Short mmCIF file of C-alpha atoms and ligand atoms in Angstrom, two decimals:
data_model
loop_
_atom_site.label_atom_id
_atom_site.label_comp_id
_atom_site.label_asym_id
_atom_site.label_seq_id
_atom_site.Cartn_x
_atom_site.Cartn_y
_atom_site.Cartn_z
CA UNK D 283 117.08 77.75 76.43
CA UNK D 284 114.47 79.76 79.30
CA UNK D 285 115.01 82.57 78.55
CA UNK D 286 114.59 81.24 74.21
CA UNK D 287 111.10 79.90 75.31
CA UNK D 288 110.01 83.39 77.04
CA UNK D 289 111.49 85.33 73.99
CA UNK D 290 109.08 82.29 71.36
CA UNK D 291 106.35 83.39 73.80
CA UNK D 292 106.09 86.27 74.11
CA UNK D 293 106.25 86.77 70.47
CA UNK D 294 103.92 84.01 69.87
CA UNK D 295 101.50 86.17 72.65
CA UNK D 296 102.38 90.19 70.54
CA UNK D 297 101.58 88.18 67.42
CA UNK D 298 97.79 86.76 69.13
CA UNK D 299 96.92 89.97 70.68
CA UNK D 300 98.14 91.96 67.67
CA UNK D 301 96.03 88.79 65.04
CA UNK D 302 92.87 89.76 67.83
CA UNK D 303 93.50 93.58 67.83
CA UNK D 304 93.26 93.69 63.93
CA UNK D 305 90.43 92.09 64.05
CA UNK D 306 88.45 93.45 67.20
CA UNK D 307 88.84 97.08 65.62
CA UNK D 308 89.22 96.88 61.99
CA UNK D 309 85.92 99.60 60.56
CA UNK D 310 86.76 101.64 63.67
CA UNK D 311 85.28 104.11 65.82
CA UNK D 312 82.99 101.19 66.28
CA UNK D 313 80.66 101.17 69.31
CA UNK D 314 80.91 98.64 71.02
CA UNK D 315 78.49 97.61 74.92
CA UNK D 316 75.81 100.56 74.82
CA UNK D 317 75.67 103.55 77.60
CA UNK D 318 74.41 102.13 80.22
CA UNK D 319 70.64 104.04 81.24
CA UNK D 320 68.95 104.66 84.55
CA UNK D 321 67.56 100.51 83.61
CA UNK D 322 70.31 99.52 81.38
CA UNK D 323 68.02 97.73 78.48
CA UNK D 324 68.22 100.09 75.97
CA UNK D 325 71.05 99.69 73.67
CA UNK D 326 72.52 103.61 72.75
CA UNK D 327 75.09 104.03 69.91
CA UNK D 328 75.16 104.77 66.39
CA UNK D 329 72.66 103.74 64.10
CA UNK D 330 74.12 101.73 60.82
CA UNK D 331 73.82 104.33 59.11
CA UNK D 332 76.39 106.34 60.17
CA UNK D 333 78.70 103.83 61.23
CA UNK D 334 78.36 102.61 57.69
CA UNK D 335 79.63 106.44 56.91
CA UNK D 336 82.27 106.55 60.09
CA UNK D 337 83.57 102.66 58.21
CA UNK D 338 83.66 103.79 54.30
CA UNK D 339 85.69 107.09 55.49
CA UNK D 340 88.60 104.48 57.85
CA UNK D 341 88.57 102.83 54.50
CA UNK D 342 89.50 105.76 52.33
CA UNK D 343 91.88 106.75 54.99
CA UNK D 344 93.78 103.40 54.18
CA UNK D 345 93.83 103.90 50.72
CA UNK D 346 95.67 107.02 50.76
CA UNK D 347 99.37 108.50 50.89
CA UNK D 348 101.97 110.89 52.33
CA UNK D 349 100.97 114.57 53.25
CA UNK D 350 97.38 114.43 52.63
CA UNK D 351 96.82 110.70 54.58
CA UNK D 352 98.78 112.65 57.61
CA UNK D 353 95.81 115.34 57.17
CA UNK D 354 93.35 112.70 56.57
CA UNK D 355 93.88 110.17 60.07
CA UNK D 356 94.70 114.17 61.56
CA UNK D 357 91.42 114.88 61.67
CA UNK D 358 89.34 111.36 61.30
CA UNK D 359 91.22 110.39 64.70
CA UNK D 360 91.17 113.29 66.50
CA UNK D 361 91.04 112.39 70.20
CA UNK D 362 87.47 113.42 71.52
CA UNK D 363 86.31 116.71 73.14
CA UNK D 364 82.92 116.59 74.88
CA UNK D 365 81.86 119.58 77.05
CA UNK D 366 80.17 119.02 80.39
CA UNK D 367 77.33 121.00 81.54
CA UNK D 368 78.87 123.45 83.63
CA UNK D 369 81.08 124.09 80.42
CA UNK D 370 83.81 122.12 81.02
CA UNK D 371 85.73 120.69 78.14
CA UNK D 372 87.28 117.27 78.46
CA UNK D 373 89.28 115.52 76.41
CA UNK D 374 90.48 111.39 77.92
CA UNK D 375 93.05 111.00 75.28
CA UNK D 376 96.09 112.85 74.89
CA UNK D 377 97.81 113.96 71.69
CA UNK D 378 99.69 112.62 70.00
CA UNK D 379 101.14 113.79 66.19
CA UNK D 380 101.23 110.00 64.75
CA UNK D 381 97.26 109.59 66.71
CA UNK D 382 99.30 106.24 67.63
CA UNK D 383 96.79 107.13 70.66
CA UNK D 384 94.01 106.70 68.60
CA UNK D 385 93.64 104.92 65.41
CA UNK D 386 95.34 102.44 66.57
CA UNK D 387 95.77 102.08 70.63
CA UNK D 388 91.52 102.74 70.06
CA UNK D 389 91.84 104.17 72.95
CA UNK D 390 89.00 106.00 72.66
CA UNK D 391 86.90 102.35 72.72
CA UNK D 392 89.23 100.78 75.74
CA UNK D 393 88.16 100.57 79.85
CA UNK D 394 85.57 101.03 81.52
CA UNK D 395 83.91 104.17 80.44
CA UNK D 396 84.86 103.35 77.34
CA UNK D 397 82.09 104.60 74.20
CA UNK D 398 79.09 102.78 74.96
CA UNK D 399 80.63 101.49 78.35
CA UNK D 400 80.07 102.46 81.89
CA UNK D 401 78.60 106.20 82.84
CA UNK D 402 80.39 106.18 85.64
CA UNK D 403 82.31 103.04 87.61
CA UNK D 404 80.52 105.08 90.65
CA UNK D 405 76.76 103.31 89.64
CA UNK D 406 77.98 100.73 88.29
CA UNK D 407 77.52 97.84 90.50
CA UNK D 408 73.30 99.40 90.83
CA UNK D 409 73.94 97.63 87.79
CA UNK D 410 74.55 94.25 89.70
CA UNK D 411 71.50 91.38 89.81
CA UNK D 412 72.23 91.39 93.49
CA UNK D 413 72.02 94.34 96.15
CA UNK D 414 75.43 96.26 96.63
CA UNK D 415 76.86 99.77 98.62
CA UNK D 416 76.04 102.68 97.03
CA UNK D 417 78.86 104.65 96.01
CA UNK D 418 79.00 108.27 96.41
CA UNK D 419 82.16 110.44 95.07
CA UNK D 420 82.58 113.83 97.03
CA UNK D 421 84.74 115.95 96.24
CA UNK D 422 84.13 114.56 92.55
CA UNK D 423 87.18 112.46 91.74
CA UNK D 424 88.83 110.05 89.16
CA UNK D 425 87.06 107.08 90.41
CA UNK D 426 89.77 104.15 89.37
CA UNK D 427 89.65 100.67 89.10
CA UNK D 428 91.09 100.51 92.44
CA UNK D 429 87.66 101.84 93.84
CA UNK D 430 86.66 98.65 93.63
CA UNK D 431 90.29 97.18 93.94
CA UNK D 432 89.76 97.75 97.75
CA UNK D 433 86.87 95.22 98.73
CA UNK D 434 87.01 93.01 95.71
CA UNK D 435 90.92 92.25 96.12
CA UNK D 436 90.13 89.76 99.35
CA UNK D 437 87.11 89.42 99.57
CA UNK D 438 84.69 88.54 95.88
CA UNK D 439 88.12 87.61 93.22
CA UNK D 440 87.36 91.04 91.10
CA UNK D 441 89.11 89.11 88.34
CA UNK D 442 86.64 86.07 87.90
CA UNK D 443 83.54 87.94 88.85
CA UNK D 444 84.52 90.26 86.05
CA UNK D 445 85.17 88.05 83.50
CA UNK D 446 81.82 86.17 84.57
CA UNK D 447 79.55 89.19 84.26
CA UNK D 448 81.20 90.66 80.81
CA UNK D 449 81.62 87.80 79.15
CA UNK D 450 78.14 86.50 79.75
CA UNK D 451 76.95 89.47 79.50
CA UNK D 452 74.58 90.33 75.50
CA UNK D 453 75.49 93.80 76.16
CA UNK D 454 79.10 93.80 76.43
CA UNK D 455 80.58 93.68 72.66
CA UNK D 456 84.11 93.80 73.21
CA UNK D 457 87.36 91.09 73.74
CA UNK D 458 90.91 91.20 75.80
CA UNK D 459 91.81 94.80 75.04
CA UNK D 460 88.79 96.42 75.61
CA UNK D 461 89.89 95.78 79.39
CA UNK D 462 93.19 94.75 79.18
CA UNK D 463 96.70 96.05 77.77
CA UNK D 464 99.14 93.48 77.60
CA UNK D 465 102.26 95.20 78.79
CA UNK D 466 105.66 94.92 76.10
CA UNK D 467 108.27 94.10 78.53
CA UNK D 468 106.77 91.40 80.77
CA UNK D 469 103.65 90.10 78.12
CA UNK D 470 101.21 89.64 80.73
CA UNK D 471 97.18 92.11 80.80
CA UNK D 472 97.18 94.82 82.98
CA UNK D 473 94.35 96.71 83.22
CA UNK D 474 94.27 99.73 80.07
CA UNK D 475 92.26 102.22 82.40
CA UNK D 476 95.24 101.53 85.17
CA UNK D 477 98.54 101.58 83.14
CA UNK D 478 97.42 103.41 80.21
CA UNK D 479 98.27 107.07 80.86
CA UNK D 480 101.33 105.75 82.59
CA UNK D 481 102.50 103.31 79.78
CA UNK D 482 100.14 102.90 77.08
CA UNK D 483 99.64 106.47 75.17
CA UNK D 484 102.24 108.87 73.49
CA UNK D 485 102.04 112.10 73.59
CA UNK D 486 101.98 113.17 77.70
CA UNK D 487 104.69 115.66 78.37
CA UNK D 488 106.97 115.32 81.78
CA UNK D 489 107.37 118.60 83.47
CA UNK D 490 110.76 117.49 86.00
CA UNK D 491 110.33 119.01 89.22
CA UNK D 492 106.91 121.14 89.39
CA UNK D 493 107.36 124.76 90.56
CA UNK D 494 104.03 126.00 92.07
CA UNK D 495 102.64 127.52 94.70
CA UNK D 496 101.89 125.09 97.52
CA UNK D 497 99.95 125.97 100.52
CA UNK D 498 97.80 123.48 103.27
CA UNK D 499 95.67 124.02 106.46
CA UNK D 500 93.78 121.48 108.57
CA UNK D 501 91.55 123.87 109.93
CA UNK D 502 89.26 123.47 106.51
CA UNK D 503 85.43 122.04 106.68
CA UNK D 504 84.04 119.64 104.59
CA UNK D 505 79.98 120.86 103.80
CA UNK D 506 77.68 118.94 105.41
CA UNK D 507 76.49 117.89 101.74
CA UNK D 508 79.83 117.10 101.12
CA UNK D 509 80.23 114.67 103.67
CA UNK D 510 80.23 111.28 102.16
CA UNK D 511 77.88 108.39 103.59
CA UNK D 512 78.31 104.82 103.80
CA UNK D 513 75.95 102.02 104.76
CA UNK D 514 76.77 98.50 104.27
CA UNK D 515 74.64 97.31 107.01
CA UNK D 516 74.94 94.24 109.25
CA UNK D 517 73.58 92.13 107.24
CA UNK D 518 75.71 93.22 104.51
CA UNK D 519 73.24 93.85 102.04
CA UNK D 520 74.29 98.10 101.29
CA UNK D 521 70.79 99.15 101.14
CA UNK D 522 70.72 103.11 102.16
CA UNK D 523 68.47 102.78 105.39
CA UNK D 524 64.99 105.66 105.01
CA UNK D 525 65.39 106.61 108.60
CA UNK D 526 62.79 108.49 110.85
CA UNK D 527 64.34 111.92 110.85
CA UNK D 528 61.90 113.57 113.37
CA UNK D 529 62.50 115.82 116.62
CA UNK D 530 60.61 113.02 118.71
CA UNK D 531 63.15 110.39 117.39
CA UNK D 532 66.20 112.63 118.74
CA UNK D 533 64.01 113.57 122.15
CA UNK D 534 63.26 109.61 122.95
CA UNK D 535 66.38 107.61 121.38
CA UNK D 536 68.15 106.26 124.23
CA UNK D 537 71.03 104.46 125.01
CA UNK D 538 72.41 101.81 127.49
CA UNK D 539 75.78 101.43 128.87
CA UNK D 540 76.48 97.98 129.84
CA UNK D 541 78.96 94.87 130.16
CA UNK D 542 81.41 94.66 132.87
CA UNK D 543 80.62 98.29 134.08
CA UNK D 544 79.92 98.89 138.32
CA UNK D 545 76.18 99.82 137.20
CA UNK D 546 74.29 100.08 133.44
CA UNK D 547 72.07 102.99 132.67
CA UNK D 548 70.37 103.81 129.68
CA UNK D 549 70.21 107.66 128.98
CA UNK D 550 68.72 109.97 126.30
CA UNK D 551 70.83 112.28 124.19
CA UNK D 552 68.88 114.82 125.80
CA UNK D 553 69.98 114.05 129.14
CA UNK D 554 73.67 114.82 128.28
CA UNK D 555 73.29 117.51 126.64
CA UNK D 556 75.54 120.69 129.00
CA UNK D 557 78.44 118.36 128.74
CA UNK D 558 78.45 117.48 124.84
CA UNK D 559 81.70 119.30 123.57
CA UNK D 560 82.32 120.90 120.14
CA UNK D 561 85.56 119.50 118.35
CA UNK D 562 86.86 119.79 114.82
CA UNK D 563 87.53 116.06 113.77
CA UNK D 564 88.32 113.80 110.24
CA UNK D 565 86.88 110.62 109.34
CA UNK D 566 88.27 108.36 106.66
CA UNK D 567 86.58 105.68 105.83
CA UNK D 568 88.71 102.24 105.85
CA UNK D 569 88.37 101.23 102.83
CA UNK D 570 89.07 105.10 101.36
CA UNK D 571 90.56 103.99 97.93
CA UNK D 572 93.96 105.58 96.88
CA UNK D 573 92.90 108.68 94.92
CA UNK D 574 89.42 108.77 96.64
CA UNK D 575 87.82 111.00 98.84
CA UNK D 576 85.72 108.80 101.37
CA UNK D 577 86.82 111.37 103.96
CA UNK D 578 85.48 114.29 105.47
CA UNK D 579 87.10 116.97 108.66
CA UNK D 580 84.24 118.51 109.81
CA UNK D 581 82.86 120.57 113.15
CA UNK D 582 81.30 117.99 115.20
CA UNK D 583 78.89 117.91 118.52
CA UNK D 584 78.72 115.60 121.33
CA UNK D 585 79.01 113.64 124.40
CA UNK D 586 83.01 112.33 125.14
CA UNK D 587 82.79 108.38 126.36
CA UNK D 588 85.00 109.71 129.83
CA UNK D 589 81.73 111.18 130.33
CA UNK D 590 79.53 107.96 129.91
CA UNK D 591 82.74 105.59 131.19
CA UNK D 592 82.71 107.70 134.35
CA UNK D 593 79.22 106.99 134.92
CA UNK D 594 79.23 103.55 134.58
CA UNK D 595 82.22 103.38 136.27
CA UNK D 596 84.22 101.02 134.08
CA UNK D 597 86.56 99.20 135.25
CA UNK D 598 89.78 97.01 133.98
CA UNK D 599 88.15 93.61 133.33
CA UNK D 600 87.11 94.27 129.83
CA UNK D 601 89.56 94.13 126.40
CA UNK D 602 86.87 94.74 124.08
CA UNK D 603 83.81 97.89 123.31
CA UNK D 604 80.95 97.31 121.32
CA UNK D 605 78.98 99.65 119.92
CA UNK D 606 75.63 98.30 118.74
CA UNK D 607 73.24 100.29 116.49
CA UNK D 608 69.86 99.68 115.88
CA UNK D 609 70.33 97.93 113.06
CA UNK D 610 72.64 95.51 114.56
CA UNK D 611 76.08 97.01 112.98
CA UNK D 612 78.45 96.04 115.57
CA UNK D 613 81.00 94.50 113.47
CA UNK D 614 84.18 96.61 114.55
CA UNK D 615 84.57 96.69 118.24
CA UNK D 616 87.25 98.72 119.97
CA UNK D 617 89.97 97.73 121.87
CA UNK D 618 90.96 98.78 125.59
CA UNK D 619 93.98 99.66 124.38
CA UNK D 620 92.53 102.19 122.12
CA UNK D 621 89.68 103.01 124.71
CA UNK D 622 91.53 103.76 127.00
CA UNK D 623 93.94 106.16 124.82
CA UNK D 624 91.68 108.96 123.27
CA UNK D 625 88.21 107.92 125.61
CA UNK D 626 88.04 111.26 125.86
CA UNK D 627 87.94 112.20 122.35
CA UNK D 628 85.56 109.87 121.32
CA UNK D 629 82.58 110.87 120.79
CA UNK D 630 78.62 110.09 120.63
CA UNK D 631 78.32 112.92 118.01
CA UNK D 632 74.81 114.54 117.21
CA UNK D 633 75.38 117.12 115.01
CA UNK D 634 77.67 117.96 112.82
CA UNK D 635 78.46 121.69 111.15
CA UNK D 636 76.35 123.48 113.90
CA UNK D 637 73.16 120.85 112.71
CA UNK D 638 71.96 117.60 113.64
CA UNK D 639 73.21 115.22 111.91
CA UNK D 640 71.30 113.47 108.89
CA UNK D 641 69.68 110.86 108.29
CA UNK D 642 72.37 109.32 106.05
CA UNK D 643 74.84 109.84 108.76
CA UNK D 644 73.25 108.47 111.11
CA UNK D 645 70.34 110.96 112.71
CA UNK D 646 70.09 111.14 115.01
CA UNK D 647 73.47 109.41 116.76
CA UNK D 648 76.63 108.56 115.59
CA UNK D 649 79.62 106.75 117.40
CA UNK D 650 83.04 109.18 116.37
CA UNK D 651 86.20 107.28 116.82
CA UNK D 652 89.11 109.85 115.27
CA UNK D 653 92.16 108.46 113.58
CA UNK D 654 91.10 105.48 112.38
CA UNK D 655 89.00 103.66 109.73
CA UNK D 656 85.40 104.58 109.13
CA UNK D 657 83.90 101.13 109.63
CA UNK D 658 84.32 102.54 113.66
CA UNK D 659 81.75 105.04 113.06
CA UNK D 660 78.54 103.35 114.48
CA UNK D 661 75.61 105.44 113.39
CA UNK D 662 72.94 104.56 115.40
CA UNK D 663 74.09 103.81 118.47
CA UNK D 664 71.26 101.97 121.12
CA UNK D 665 74.26 99.99 122.85
CA UNK D 666 77.84 100.58 124.65
CA UNK D 667 79.34 97.47 126.02
CA UNK D 668 82.53 97.01 127.85
CA UNK D 669 83.00 92.94 126.74
CA UNK D 670 85.03 90.46 127.86
CA UNK D 671 85.92 88.67 123.49
CA UNK D 672 87.78 85.47 123.68
CA UNK D 673 90.23 87.31 121.75
CA UNK D 674 90.56 91.42 121.97
CA UNK D 675 89.07 92.80 118.85
CA UNK D 676 91.67 94.11 115.60
CA UNK D 677 91.04 98.12 115.19
CA UNK D 678 91.48 99.03 111.99
CA UNK D 679 93.83 101.90 110.76
CA UNK D 680 94.05 101.41 106.63
CA UNK D 681 94.04 98.71 104.36
CA UNK D 682 96.58 96.42 103.43
CA UNK D 683 97.23 95.13 99.57
CA UNK D 684 97.01 91.56 99.68
CA UNK D 685 98.72 91.36 97.37
CA UNK D 686 102.11 93.04 98.32
CA UNK D 687 101.26 93.08 101.92
CA UNK D 688 102.18 97.05 102.10
CA UNK D 689 99.63 99.98 102.86
CA UNK D 690 97.38 100.69 100.00
CA UNK D 691 96.01 103.86 101.36
CA UNK D 692 97.85 105.09 103.68
CA UNK D 693 99.11 107.00 103.42
CA UNK D 694 96.71 108.30 101.35
CA UNK D 695 95.91 111.75 99.25
CA UNK D 696 92.82 112.80 96.43
CA UNK D 697 92.90 115.40 93.84
CA UNK D 698 89.07 117.08 94.24
CA UNK D 699 87.22 119.01 91.64
CA UNK D 700 88.85 119.30 88.92
CA UNK D 701 87.34 115.79 86.02
CA UNK D 702 90.57 113.92 84.41
CA UNK D 703 90.85 115.05 81.06
CA UNK D 704 89.82 118.69 81.68
CA UNK D 705 91.08 121.39 79.01
CA UNK D 706 92.87 124.31 80.82
CA UNK D 707 94.14 127.20 78.62
CA UNK D 708 98.16 128.26 78.79
CA UNK D 709 99.02 130.53 81.17
CA UNK D 710 96.43 130.49 82.98
CA UNK D 711 96.73 129.02 86.98
CA UNK D 712 94.77 125.82 87.46
CA UNK D 713 94.41 125.48 91.18
CA UNK D 714 94.69 121.70 92.03
CA UNK D 715 93.37 120.87 95.77
CA UNK D 716 93.14 117.89 97.62
CA UNK D 717 94.05 115.69 100.86
CA UNK D 718 96.52 113.60 102.52
CA UNK D 719 95.90 111.69 105.53
CA UNK D 720 97.58 109.08 107.09
CA UNK D 721 94.52 107.64 109.44
CA UNK D 722 96.46 107.96 113.45
CA UNK D 723 100.36 108.26 111.54
CA UNK D 724 100.83 112.30 111.45
CA UNK D 725 101.22 113.55 107.47
CA UNK D 726 104.42 115.07 106.84
CA UNK D 727 104.89 115.69 103.14
CA UNK D 728 102.43 116.47 100.39
CA UNK D 729 104.64 115.31 96.63
CA UNK D 730 103.76 116.62 93.21
CA UNK D 731 104.98 115.01 90.15
CA UNK D 732 104.12 115.90 86.30
CA UNK D 733 107.33 113.35 84.76
CA UNK D 734 105.43 109.86 85.58
CA UNK D 735 107.08 109.78 89.21
CA UNK D 736 110.44 109.93 87.74
CA UNK D 737 111.51 113.34 90.07
CA UNK D 738 109.05 114.48 92.93
CA UNK D 739 108.53 118.03 94.28
CA UNK D 740 108.36 117.42 98.10
CA UNK D 741 105.96 120.57 100.32
CA UNK D 742 107.45 119.63 103.57
CA UNK D 743 104.18 120.52 105.90
CA UNK D 744 105.80 120.03 109.66
CA UNK D 745 103.76 119.12 112.74
CA UNK D 746 100.32 117.86 111.41
CA UNK D 747 97.85 116.68 113.54
CA UNK D 748 96.19 113.44 113.37
CA UNK D 749 92.64 114.67 114.17
CA UNK D 750 92.31 116.58 111.23
CA UNK D 751 93.24 115.80 107.46
CA UNK D 752 95.48 117.90 106.28
CA UNK D 753 93.72 120.77 103.17
CA UNK D 754 96.47 121.09 100.12
CA UNK D 755 96.79 123.44 97.71
CA UNK D 756 98.53 123.67 94.45
CA UNK D 757 98.51 126.48 91.93
CA UNK D 758 100.32 125.65 88.68
CA UNK D 759 100.32 127.68 85.80
CA UNK D 760 101.09 125.55 82.07
CA UNK D 761 103.29 127.46 79.89
CA UNK D 762 103.02 125.21 76.65
CA UNK D 763 100.27 123.16 74.83
CA UNK D 764 100.10 119.59 75.29
CA UNK D 765 98.60 116.43 77.25
CA UNK D 766 99.98 116.13 81.25
CA UNK D 767 99.78 114.00 84.08
CA UNK D 768 99.96 115.24 87.40
CA UNK D 769 100.27 112.13 90.17
CA UNK D 770 100.25 113.94 94.37
CA UNK D 771 101.28 111.44 97.02
CA UNK D 772 102.12 112.04 100.41
CA UNK D 773 104.99 110.82 103.41
CA UNK D 774 103.96 109.55 106.24
CA UNK D 775 105.79 110.42 110.13
CA UNK D 776 106.53 106.63 110.36
CA UNK D 777 108.73 107.32 106.81
CA UNK D 778 105.98 105.72 104.97
CA UNK D 779 104.78 107.24 101.38
CA UNK D 780 101.17 106.07 99.19
CA UNK D 781 102.02 102.96 97.24
CA UNK D 782 99.31 104.47 94.39
CA UNK D 783 99.28 107.82 94.11
CA UNK D 784 96.68 109.56 92.51
CA UNK D 785 96.98 111.72 89.18
CA UNK D 786 95.02 113.85 87.05
CA UNK D 787 94.81 113.55 83.20
CA UNK D 788 94.66 117.30 82.09
CA UNK D 789 95.11 118.97 78.51
CA UNK D 790 96.33 122.60 78.31
CA UNK D 791 95.19 124.19 74.87
N1 MTE X 877 74.60 101.33 111.86
C1 MTE X 877 75.70 101.43 110.67
N2 MTE X 877 76.85 102.03 111.05
C2 MTE X 877 78.00 102.39 110.49
C3 MTE X 877 77.63 101.83 109.45
C4 MTE X 877 76.62 100.63 108.06
O1 MTE X 877 76.72 100.71 107.87
N3 MTE X 877 76.17 100.80 109.55
N4 MTE X 877 78.78 101.69 107.72
C5 MTE X 877 80.35 102.20 108.99
C6 MTE X 877 80.74 102.48 107.54
S1 MTE X 877 82.08 101.39 107.09
C7 MTE X 877 81.62 104.09 107.90
S2 MTE X 877 82.47 104.67 106.54
C8 MTE X 877 80.79 105.08 108.47
C9 MTE X 877 80.22 106.28 107.18
O2 MTE X 877 79.95 107.21 108.04
P1 MTE X 877 79.02 108.40 107.20
O3 MTE X 877 78.09 107.26 106.11
O4 MTE X 877 78.64 109.21 108.25
O5 MTE X 877 79.93 108.80 106.48
O6 MTE X 877 79.55 104.76 108.87
C10 MTE X 877 80.45 103.42 109.70
N5 MTE X 877 78.89 102.91 110.70
MO1 MO X 878 84.31 102.16 105.84
#
């Protein structure tokens, strides 16, 4: 009985979806909402005459039959190829012989970066009516919707806010199918962008047991201009400041060490220059999304916390170390347990890659708390206070998926530098590269799949250092033209495996 009802419901739902789709997509390819311009006010898109021509051709093809229809449809509905400024050719929809992906699914008109919608999810939040921290995309990874889920699945309920924003907007001309996909098995609305390559599109060639040349290093250094930045600020308004980066600002910077210590003192950064040490450390943002590259590995120079603790005479009567910034940032104090274990590693950093910190990194000083999430790396510290808090503070070492209770970004990987949809040449080597990290847990393997996760090729790393990232490289030579999907995940020493592998869709000609 229950089963029958479900079946009826499913049929009703599918019929409804089909009707909806036929209604929404008649006269195709059509433009939906305008691509955002700097002011998001000038609609771009086909002129009415162009749209008429396109509609006429679509109508003409419908009336054709046999080979003639195949040929006309294959030409008219061929997935779009665009050329980037650097000459890279991009095709976002896989080829398929029936033109299913373009003519029926209308792949090109769906998802956040569809024709006429957002140019990038990184920039989209800047068009909100309120402030949002600037997102920045070092290593040019493919920014997926999971970038938004990190903060919003928990804090601000994306489902309702995204519906409210879009359904209420004059610029959004789409419908349910613009953003959603109806899972044929469950009948549930899923996010089109998150499932299109895995379940919706035809034409992706599976390659079992990937054979490529793998190597990794923990020594590679992020160039300073690729180091991510994130300013949320104590007021959570997310406005990037414009702080003084003059030599005097460094010379005059003062930090107070206080709280439950024998002798409070205030010092200048210059007072401890001869006790500064050089290290290579990673920073992995606490909310680095699955597949995101809010991670850096750099040479840092700074004052070890242990030096300051010794001078102040820090006893045992405290449970939290507050690092307070000049913007009031004191959001993620450190528990004593962590400080005791890492006090020689925690640095008040004044230089990255041999140069004074940039303004974005918190000139003139940032507290580096290795292996923890970036939220603990307080910029522009003015006070270190050893305190007795009512409850021992929590520390952050990766993000929990509120829906599943599993870690969302631990272990995590990203695939660097290639744009999603890049077209490569058959027989030519592709150099995939990325990072793998699991905060305080060593990463032990990187795994790769070219058949949507049916088979994984495991590359063992042996023992890795948690103070630094794993920078992996995979050289793979595709032999046959076609469309492919590569997935990468990591394994950590505690047995955990990335729940959300990073992925890149690519084509070979
Ligand atoms: N004073 C201050 N420190 C801060 C923040 C901030 O908003 N204000 N953001 C934190 C977060 S969430 C991260 S991930 C790191 C980012 O450091 P970076 O910009 O140097 O990469 O800074 C941390 N320190
Ligand atoms: Mo962060």
